[in-house]
Coordinates of C-alpha atoms and ligand atoms in Angstrom, one line a residue:
X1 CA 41.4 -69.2 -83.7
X2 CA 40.9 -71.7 -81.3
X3 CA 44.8 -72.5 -80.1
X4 CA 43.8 -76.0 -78.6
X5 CA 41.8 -77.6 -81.8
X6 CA 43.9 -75.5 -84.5
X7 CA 40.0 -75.0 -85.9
X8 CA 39.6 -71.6 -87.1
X9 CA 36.1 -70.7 -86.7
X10 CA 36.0 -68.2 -89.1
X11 CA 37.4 -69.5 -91.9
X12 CA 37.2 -73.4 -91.0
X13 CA 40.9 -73.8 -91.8
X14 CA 42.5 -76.3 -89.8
X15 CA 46.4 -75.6 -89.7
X16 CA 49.1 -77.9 -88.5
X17 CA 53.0 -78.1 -88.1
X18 CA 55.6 -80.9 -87.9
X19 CA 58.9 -81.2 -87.4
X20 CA 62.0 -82.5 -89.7
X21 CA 64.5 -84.5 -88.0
X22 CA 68.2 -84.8 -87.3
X23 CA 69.4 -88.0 -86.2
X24 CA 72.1 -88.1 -83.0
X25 CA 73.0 -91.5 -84.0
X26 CA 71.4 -95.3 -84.9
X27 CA 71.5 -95.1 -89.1
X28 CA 69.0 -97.5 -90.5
X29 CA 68.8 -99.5 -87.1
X30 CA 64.8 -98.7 -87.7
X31 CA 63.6 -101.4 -90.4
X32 CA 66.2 -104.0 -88.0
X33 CA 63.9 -103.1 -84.7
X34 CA 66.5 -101.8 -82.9
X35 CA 67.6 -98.1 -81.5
X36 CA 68.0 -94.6 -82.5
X37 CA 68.0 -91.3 -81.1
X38 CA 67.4 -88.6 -82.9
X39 CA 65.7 -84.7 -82.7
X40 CA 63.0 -82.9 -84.2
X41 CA 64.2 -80.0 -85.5
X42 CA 63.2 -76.2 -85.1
X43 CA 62.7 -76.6 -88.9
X44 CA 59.1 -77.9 -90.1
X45 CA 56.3 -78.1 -92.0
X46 CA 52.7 -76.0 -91.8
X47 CA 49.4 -77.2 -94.0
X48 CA 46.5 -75.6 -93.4
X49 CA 43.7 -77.5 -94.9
X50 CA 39.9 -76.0 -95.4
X51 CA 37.0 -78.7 -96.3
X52 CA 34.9 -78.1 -98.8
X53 CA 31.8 -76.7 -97.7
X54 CA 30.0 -79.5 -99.6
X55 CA 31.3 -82.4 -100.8
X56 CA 32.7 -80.7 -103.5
X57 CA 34.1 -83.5 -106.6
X58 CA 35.6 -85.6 -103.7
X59 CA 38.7 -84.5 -104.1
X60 CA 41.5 -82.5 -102.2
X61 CA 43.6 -80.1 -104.1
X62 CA 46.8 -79.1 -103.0
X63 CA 49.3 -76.5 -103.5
X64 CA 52.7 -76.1 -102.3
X65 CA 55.2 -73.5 -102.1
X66 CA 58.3 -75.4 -102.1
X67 CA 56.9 -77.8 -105.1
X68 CA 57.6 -77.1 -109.0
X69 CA 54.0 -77.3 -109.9
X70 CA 51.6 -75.0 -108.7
X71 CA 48.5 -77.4 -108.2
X72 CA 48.2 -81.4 -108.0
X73 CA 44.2 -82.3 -107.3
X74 CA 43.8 -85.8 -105.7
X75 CA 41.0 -88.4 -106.0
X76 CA 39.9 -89.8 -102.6
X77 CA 39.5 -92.5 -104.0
X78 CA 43.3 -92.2 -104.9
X79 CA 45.2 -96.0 -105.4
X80 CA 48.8 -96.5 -105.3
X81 CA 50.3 -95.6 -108.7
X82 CA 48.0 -93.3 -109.8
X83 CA 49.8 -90.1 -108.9
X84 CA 53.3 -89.8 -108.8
X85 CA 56.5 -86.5 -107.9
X86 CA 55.8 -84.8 -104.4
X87 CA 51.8 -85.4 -104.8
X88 CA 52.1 -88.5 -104.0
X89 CA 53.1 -88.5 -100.0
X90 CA 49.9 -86.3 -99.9
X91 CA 48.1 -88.9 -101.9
X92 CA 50.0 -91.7 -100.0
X93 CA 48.7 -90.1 -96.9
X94 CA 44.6 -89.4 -98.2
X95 CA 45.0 -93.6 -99.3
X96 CA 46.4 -94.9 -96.0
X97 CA 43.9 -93.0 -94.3
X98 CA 41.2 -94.1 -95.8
X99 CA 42.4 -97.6 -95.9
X100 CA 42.4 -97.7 -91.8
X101 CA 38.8 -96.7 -91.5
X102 CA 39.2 -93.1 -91.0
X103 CA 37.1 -90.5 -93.6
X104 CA 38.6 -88.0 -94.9
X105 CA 37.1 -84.6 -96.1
X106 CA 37.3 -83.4 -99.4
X107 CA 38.7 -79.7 -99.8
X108 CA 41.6 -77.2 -100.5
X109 CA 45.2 -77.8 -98.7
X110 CA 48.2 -75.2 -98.6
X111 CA 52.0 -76.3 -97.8
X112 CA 54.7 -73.8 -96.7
X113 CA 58.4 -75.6 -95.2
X114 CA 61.8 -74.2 -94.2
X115 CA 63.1 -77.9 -94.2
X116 CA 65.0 -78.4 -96.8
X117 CA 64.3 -81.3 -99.1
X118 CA 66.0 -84.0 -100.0
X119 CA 69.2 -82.8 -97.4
X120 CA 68.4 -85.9 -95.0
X121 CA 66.3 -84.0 -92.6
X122 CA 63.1 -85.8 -93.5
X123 CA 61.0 -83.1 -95.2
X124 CA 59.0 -86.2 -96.3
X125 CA 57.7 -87.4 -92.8
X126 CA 57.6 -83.8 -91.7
X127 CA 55.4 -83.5 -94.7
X128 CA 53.3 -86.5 -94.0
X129 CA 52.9 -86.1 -90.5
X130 CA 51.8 -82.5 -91.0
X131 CA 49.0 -83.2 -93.7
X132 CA 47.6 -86.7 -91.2
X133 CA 47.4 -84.0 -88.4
X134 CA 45.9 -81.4 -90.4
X135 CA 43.1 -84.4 -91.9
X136 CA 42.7 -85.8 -88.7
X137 CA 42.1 -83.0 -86.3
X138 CA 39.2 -83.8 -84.6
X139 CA 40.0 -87.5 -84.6
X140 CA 41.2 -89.1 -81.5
X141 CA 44.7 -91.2 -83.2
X142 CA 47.4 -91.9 -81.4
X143 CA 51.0 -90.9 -82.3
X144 CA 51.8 -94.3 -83.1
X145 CA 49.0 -95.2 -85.2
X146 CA 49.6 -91.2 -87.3
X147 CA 53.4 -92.4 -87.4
X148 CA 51.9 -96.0 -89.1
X149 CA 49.6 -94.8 -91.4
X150 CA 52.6 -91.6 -92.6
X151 CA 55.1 -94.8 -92.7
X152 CA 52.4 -97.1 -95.0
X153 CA 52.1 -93.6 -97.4
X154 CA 55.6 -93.9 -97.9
X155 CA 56.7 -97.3 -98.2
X156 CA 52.9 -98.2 -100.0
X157 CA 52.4 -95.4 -102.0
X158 CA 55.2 -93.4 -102.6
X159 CA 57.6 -96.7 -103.1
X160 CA 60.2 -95.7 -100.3
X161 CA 60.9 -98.3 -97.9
X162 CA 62.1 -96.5 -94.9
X163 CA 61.4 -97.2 -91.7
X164 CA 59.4 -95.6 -88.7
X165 CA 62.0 -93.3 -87.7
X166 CA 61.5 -90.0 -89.6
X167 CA 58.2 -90.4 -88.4
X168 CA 58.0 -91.2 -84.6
X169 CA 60.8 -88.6 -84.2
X170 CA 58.4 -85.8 -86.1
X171 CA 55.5 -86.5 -84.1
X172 CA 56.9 -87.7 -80.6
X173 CA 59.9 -84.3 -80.8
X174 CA 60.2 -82.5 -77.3
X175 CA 61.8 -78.9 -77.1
X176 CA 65.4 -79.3 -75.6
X177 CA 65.0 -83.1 -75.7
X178 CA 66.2 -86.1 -77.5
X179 CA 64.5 -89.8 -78.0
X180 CA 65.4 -92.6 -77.9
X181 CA 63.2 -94.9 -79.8
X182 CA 63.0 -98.3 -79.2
X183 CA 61.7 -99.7 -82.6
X184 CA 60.6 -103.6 -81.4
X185 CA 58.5 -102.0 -78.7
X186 CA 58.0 -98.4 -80.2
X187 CA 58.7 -97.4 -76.3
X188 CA 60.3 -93.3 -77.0
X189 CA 62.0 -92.0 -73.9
X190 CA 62.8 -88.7 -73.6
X191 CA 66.8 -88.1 -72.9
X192 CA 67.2 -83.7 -72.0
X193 CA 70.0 -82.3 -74.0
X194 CA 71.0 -79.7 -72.4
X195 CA 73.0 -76.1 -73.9
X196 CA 76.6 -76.9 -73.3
X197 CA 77.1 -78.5 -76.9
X198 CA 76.3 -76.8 -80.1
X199 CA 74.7 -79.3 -82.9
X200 CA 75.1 -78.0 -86.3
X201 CA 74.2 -79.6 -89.1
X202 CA 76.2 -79.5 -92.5
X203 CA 74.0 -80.1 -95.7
X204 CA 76.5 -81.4 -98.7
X205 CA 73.9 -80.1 -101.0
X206 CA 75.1 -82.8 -102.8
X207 CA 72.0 -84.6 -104.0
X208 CA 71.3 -88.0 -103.1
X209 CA 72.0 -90.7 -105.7
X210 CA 69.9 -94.3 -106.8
X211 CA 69.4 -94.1 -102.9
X212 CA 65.5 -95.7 -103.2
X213 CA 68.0 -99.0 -104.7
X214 CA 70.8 -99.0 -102.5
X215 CA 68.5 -98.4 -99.4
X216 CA 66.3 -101.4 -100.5
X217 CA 69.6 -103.4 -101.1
X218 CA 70.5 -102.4 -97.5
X219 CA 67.0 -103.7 -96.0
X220 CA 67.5 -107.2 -98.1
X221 CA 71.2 -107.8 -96.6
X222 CA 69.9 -107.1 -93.6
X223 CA 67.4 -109.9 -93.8
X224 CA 69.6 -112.3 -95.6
X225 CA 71.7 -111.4 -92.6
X226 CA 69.1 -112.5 -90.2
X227 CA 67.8 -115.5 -92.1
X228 CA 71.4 -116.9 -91.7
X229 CA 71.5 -116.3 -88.3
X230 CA 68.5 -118.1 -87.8
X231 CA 67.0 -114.9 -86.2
X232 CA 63.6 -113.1 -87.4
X233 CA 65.6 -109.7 -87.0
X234 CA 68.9 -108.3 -86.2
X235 CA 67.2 -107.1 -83.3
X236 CA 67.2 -110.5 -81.9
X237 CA 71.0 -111.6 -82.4
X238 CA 73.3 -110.5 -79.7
X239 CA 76.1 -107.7 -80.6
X240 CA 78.8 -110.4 -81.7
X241 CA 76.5 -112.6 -83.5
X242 CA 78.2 -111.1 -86.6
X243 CA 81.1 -113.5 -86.4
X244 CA 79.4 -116.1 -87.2
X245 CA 78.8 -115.1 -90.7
X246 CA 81.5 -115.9 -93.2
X247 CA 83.6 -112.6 -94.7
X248 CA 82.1 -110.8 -96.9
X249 CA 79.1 -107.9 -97.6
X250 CA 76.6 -109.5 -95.3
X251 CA 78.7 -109.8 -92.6
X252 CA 79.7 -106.3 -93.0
X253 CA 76.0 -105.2 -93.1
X254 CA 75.3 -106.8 -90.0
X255 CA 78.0 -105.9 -87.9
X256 CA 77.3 -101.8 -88.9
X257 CA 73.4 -102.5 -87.3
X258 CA 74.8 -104.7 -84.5
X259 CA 77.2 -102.7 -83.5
X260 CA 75.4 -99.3 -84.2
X261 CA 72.9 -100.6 -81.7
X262 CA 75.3 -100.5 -78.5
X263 CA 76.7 -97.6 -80.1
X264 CA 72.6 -95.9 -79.6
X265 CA 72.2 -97.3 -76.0
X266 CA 76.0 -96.1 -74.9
X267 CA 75.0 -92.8 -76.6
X268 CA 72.1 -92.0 -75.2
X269 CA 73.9 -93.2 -71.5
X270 CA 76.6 -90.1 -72.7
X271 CA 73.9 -87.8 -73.4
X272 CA 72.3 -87.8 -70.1
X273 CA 75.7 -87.9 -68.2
X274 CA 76.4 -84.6 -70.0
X275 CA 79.6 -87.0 -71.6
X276 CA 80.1 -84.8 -75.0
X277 CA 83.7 -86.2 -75.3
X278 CA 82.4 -90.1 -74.9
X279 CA 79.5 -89.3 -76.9
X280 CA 81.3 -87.7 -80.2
X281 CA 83.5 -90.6 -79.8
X282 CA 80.5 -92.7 -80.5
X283 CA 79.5 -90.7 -83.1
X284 CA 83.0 -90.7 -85.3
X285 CA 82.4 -94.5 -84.4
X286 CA 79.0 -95.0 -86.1
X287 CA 80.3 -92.7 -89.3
X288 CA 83.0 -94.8 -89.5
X289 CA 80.6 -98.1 -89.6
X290 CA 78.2 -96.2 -92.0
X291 CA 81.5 -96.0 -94.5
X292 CA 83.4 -99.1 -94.1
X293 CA 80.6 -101.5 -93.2
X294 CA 77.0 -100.5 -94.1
X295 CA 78.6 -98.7 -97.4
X296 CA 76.5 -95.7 -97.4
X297 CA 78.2 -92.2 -97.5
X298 CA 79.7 -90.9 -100.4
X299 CA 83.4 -89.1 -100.5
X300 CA 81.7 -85.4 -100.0
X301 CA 80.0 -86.4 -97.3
X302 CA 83.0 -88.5 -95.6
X303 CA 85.6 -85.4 -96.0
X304 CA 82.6 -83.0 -94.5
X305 CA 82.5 -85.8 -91.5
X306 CA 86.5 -86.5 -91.6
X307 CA 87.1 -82.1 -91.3
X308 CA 84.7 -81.8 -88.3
X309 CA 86.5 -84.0 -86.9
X310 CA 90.0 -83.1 -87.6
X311 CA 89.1 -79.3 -86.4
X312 CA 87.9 -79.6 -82.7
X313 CA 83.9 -81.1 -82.9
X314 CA 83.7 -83.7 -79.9
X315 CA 82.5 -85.5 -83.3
X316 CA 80.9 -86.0 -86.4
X317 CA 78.9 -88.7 -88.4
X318 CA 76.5 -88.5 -91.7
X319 CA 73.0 -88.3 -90.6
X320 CA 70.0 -90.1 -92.4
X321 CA 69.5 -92.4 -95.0
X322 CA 72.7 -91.6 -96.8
X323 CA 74.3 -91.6 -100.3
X324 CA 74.3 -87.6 -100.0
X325 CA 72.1 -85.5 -97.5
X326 CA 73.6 -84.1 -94.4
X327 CA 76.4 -84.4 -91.7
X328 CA 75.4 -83.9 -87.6
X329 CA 78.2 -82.9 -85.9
X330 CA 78.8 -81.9 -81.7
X331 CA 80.5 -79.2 -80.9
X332 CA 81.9 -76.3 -78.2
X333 CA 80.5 -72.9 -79.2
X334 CA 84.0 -72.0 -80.1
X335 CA 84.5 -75.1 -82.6
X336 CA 81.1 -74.7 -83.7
X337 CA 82.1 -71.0 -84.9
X338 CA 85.4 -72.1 -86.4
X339 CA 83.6 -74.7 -88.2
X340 CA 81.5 -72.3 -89.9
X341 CA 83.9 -70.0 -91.1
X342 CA 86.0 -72.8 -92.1
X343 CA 84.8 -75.7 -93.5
X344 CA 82.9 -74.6 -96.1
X345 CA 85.7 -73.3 -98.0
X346 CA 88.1 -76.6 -97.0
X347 CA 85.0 -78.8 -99.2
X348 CA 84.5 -76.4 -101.8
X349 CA 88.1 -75.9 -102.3
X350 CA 88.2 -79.9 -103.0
X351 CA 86.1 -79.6 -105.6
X352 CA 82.6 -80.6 -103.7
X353 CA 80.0 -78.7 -103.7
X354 CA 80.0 -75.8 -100.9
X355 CA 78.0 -77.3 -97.7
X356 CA 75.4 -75.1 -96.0
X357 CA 76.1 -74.9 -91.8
X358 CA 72.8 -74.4 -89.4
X359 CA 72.5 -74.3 -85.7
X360 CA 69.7 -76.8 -84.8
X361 CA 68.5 -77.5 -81.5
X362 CA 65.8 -79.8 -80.2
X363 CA 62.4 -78.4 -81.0
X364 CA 58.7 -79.2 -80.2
X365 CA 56.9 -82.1 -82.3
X366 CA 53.6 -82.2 -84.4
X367 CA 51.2 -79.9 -83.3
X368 CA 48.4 -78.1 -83.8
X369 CA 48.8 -74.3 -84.4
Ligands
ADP401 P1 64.2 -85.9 -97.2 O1 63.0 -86.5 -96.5 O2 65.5 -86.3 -96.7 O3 64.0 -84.4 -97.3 P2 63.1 -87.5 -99.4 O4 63.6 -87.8 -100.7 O5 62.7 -88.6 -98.4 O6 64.1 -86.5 -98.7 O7 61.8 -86.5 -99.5 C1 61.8 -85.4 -100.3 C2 60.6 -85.3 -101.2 O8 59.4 -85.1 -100.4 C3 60.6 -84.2 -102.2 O9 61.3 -84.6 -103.4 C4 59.1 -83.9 -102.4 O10 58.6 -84.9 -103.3 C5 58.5 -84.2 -101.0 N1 58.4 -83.0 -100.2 C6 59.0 -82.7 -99.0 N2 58.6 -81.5 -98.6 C7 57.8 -81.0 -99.5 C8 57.1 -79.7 -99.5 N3 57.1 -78.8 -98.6 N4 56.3 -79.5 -100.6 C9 56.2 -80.5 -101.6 N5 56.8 -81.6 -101.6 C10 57.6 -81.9 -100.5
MG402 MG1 62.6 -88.7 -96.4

């Protein structure tokens, strides 16, 4: 094995890895061009792919262990509609490939994870960004462009219209090392985070609910929002603009993303002071937004937020898309252990389903193995 090219010589695999994400803070602050900072997670995604040694029926066949069905074989020719269930971001990803120019090969691909799907840690762009690198290995894209084409999969193919987030944090992840992203410029600086705060992350293994509709219902507020304000994006109205929208839902919507955005830049200000107590204030801040404002946690998710709170993390906030998924929360080693004996039993014991607690920390991004 070559360990710079991830070409194995022998058996002409080509094997590649990407990260899942957790999100420090800036929820849906993407698609509105303005800040987030999230981490790639030690927790990611390997495909090995093998091309056919001849051009085969121009197709790639894929196989994944986390999947219910054992093989889904893809046309590379593939168009949006034509295959749907967790084929599809692989599809997605062989269309929007193809659609920018690049070939792509046909042959056999293999798919092992230990993110865990569907909890808000973006197994899909680890997914996506895993299978562009493993199809694209000898190619010379950038990390913008792969973060592009796995974001055109999704919304294109798939039918999810997320923004660039999941993606950029999956390929642009540093060991030890938040980003903040920049999503008008696509500008990610790297912000250390050092060991004196634990970060666990609390999966409600609550599943998530009509979230594809709701999260499109978010996106449209959000540009009713700007329309009125005579703006082409939030990004462009300043952090009070909100006032001048009369009471009700859009005003709400606006005032989560305006107000989320100063919450990102004072965050990220926190991080590198080594400020845990200003920055969980932030964070208790933004969940508390998500909730009241932006609409988007569910009561589960809200008393796993509202307990780390109450019981010593410097704080807590849902992470990701919402309407289920997982809670980030900062802690002292100390809380952090407390937590995990704890909390699971204080949700549980409120009729919720029992959360699952891991120790995350920064990890490295996309890569070749
Ligand atoms: P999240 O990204 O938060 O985990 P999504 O609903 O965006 O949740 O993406 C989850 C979907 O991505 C799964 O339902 C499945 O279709 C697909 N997926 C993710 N990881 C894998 C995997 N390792 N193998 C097969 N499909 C996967
Ligand atoms: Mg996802």
């Amino acid at each position: 094995m070559n360990a710079t090219t991830g070409h194995d010589a022998d058996a002409c695999a080509t094997t590649a890895y990407a990260p899942g994400r957790v999100n420090l803070i800036g929820e849906h602050t993407d698609y509105n061009l303005g800040y987030a900072l999230p981490i790639a997670l030690d927790l990611g995604t390997t495909v090995s792919f093998r091309p056919a040694d001849d051009a085969g029926d121009g197709s790639v066949i894929i196989a994944s262990s986390d999947a219910e069905s054992d093989t889904v074989s893809i046309d590379l020719g593939t168009r949006p509609g034509e295959i749907s269930g967790w084929g599809a971001y692989i599809a997605g990803c062989v269309w929007a490939l193809r659609n920018a120019g690049h070939e792509v090969a046909a042959g056999r691909m293999t798919i092992t994870s230990t993110v865990p799907v569907g909890s808000g840690l973006s197994s899909s762009a680890a997914l996506e960004c895993a299978v562009l690198l493993a199809l694209t290995a000898h190619s010379e894209l950038s990390g913008h462009e792969l973060a592009r084409i796995a974001q055109r999969a999704e919304n294109d193919y798939v039918g999810a219209p997320t923004g660039l987030l999941d993606q950029l944090a999956s390929l642009f992840g540093r060991a030890d090392t938040a980003m903040l992203i920049d999503f008008r410029s696509l500008e990610v600086t790297g912000v250390p985070v050092d060991e004196s705060a634990t970060i666990l992350v609390i999966d409600s293994n609550s599943p998530h609910r009509h979230a594809a509709g709701e999260y499109a219902a978010r996106r449209a507020s959000c540009e009713a929002a700007a329309a009125s304000l005579g703006v082409a994006s939030l990004r462009d109205a300043d952090e009070d603009a909100w006032r001048r929208l009369p009471e009700g839902t859009e005003r709400r919507r606006a005032r989560h993303i305006l107000t989320e955005n100063a919450r990102v830049l004072a965050a990220s200000a926190a991080l590198r002071e080594r400020d845990e107590t200003a920055l969980g204030a932030l964070m208790n801040a933004s969940h508390e937004s998500m909730r009241d404002d932006f609409e988007i946690t569910t009561p589960t998710i809200d008393l796993i937020a509202e307990t780390a709170q109450l019981r010593g993390a410097y704080g807590a906030r849902m992470t990701g898309g919402g309407f289920g998924g997982s809670v980030i929360a900062l802690c002292t080693a100390d809380s952090a252990e407390r937590l995990i004996a704890e909390l699971p039993d204080i949700v549980s014991a409120a009729g919720h389903p029992t959360p699952t607690i891991r120790v995350v920390r920064p990890g490295p991004g996309a890569h070749l193995l």
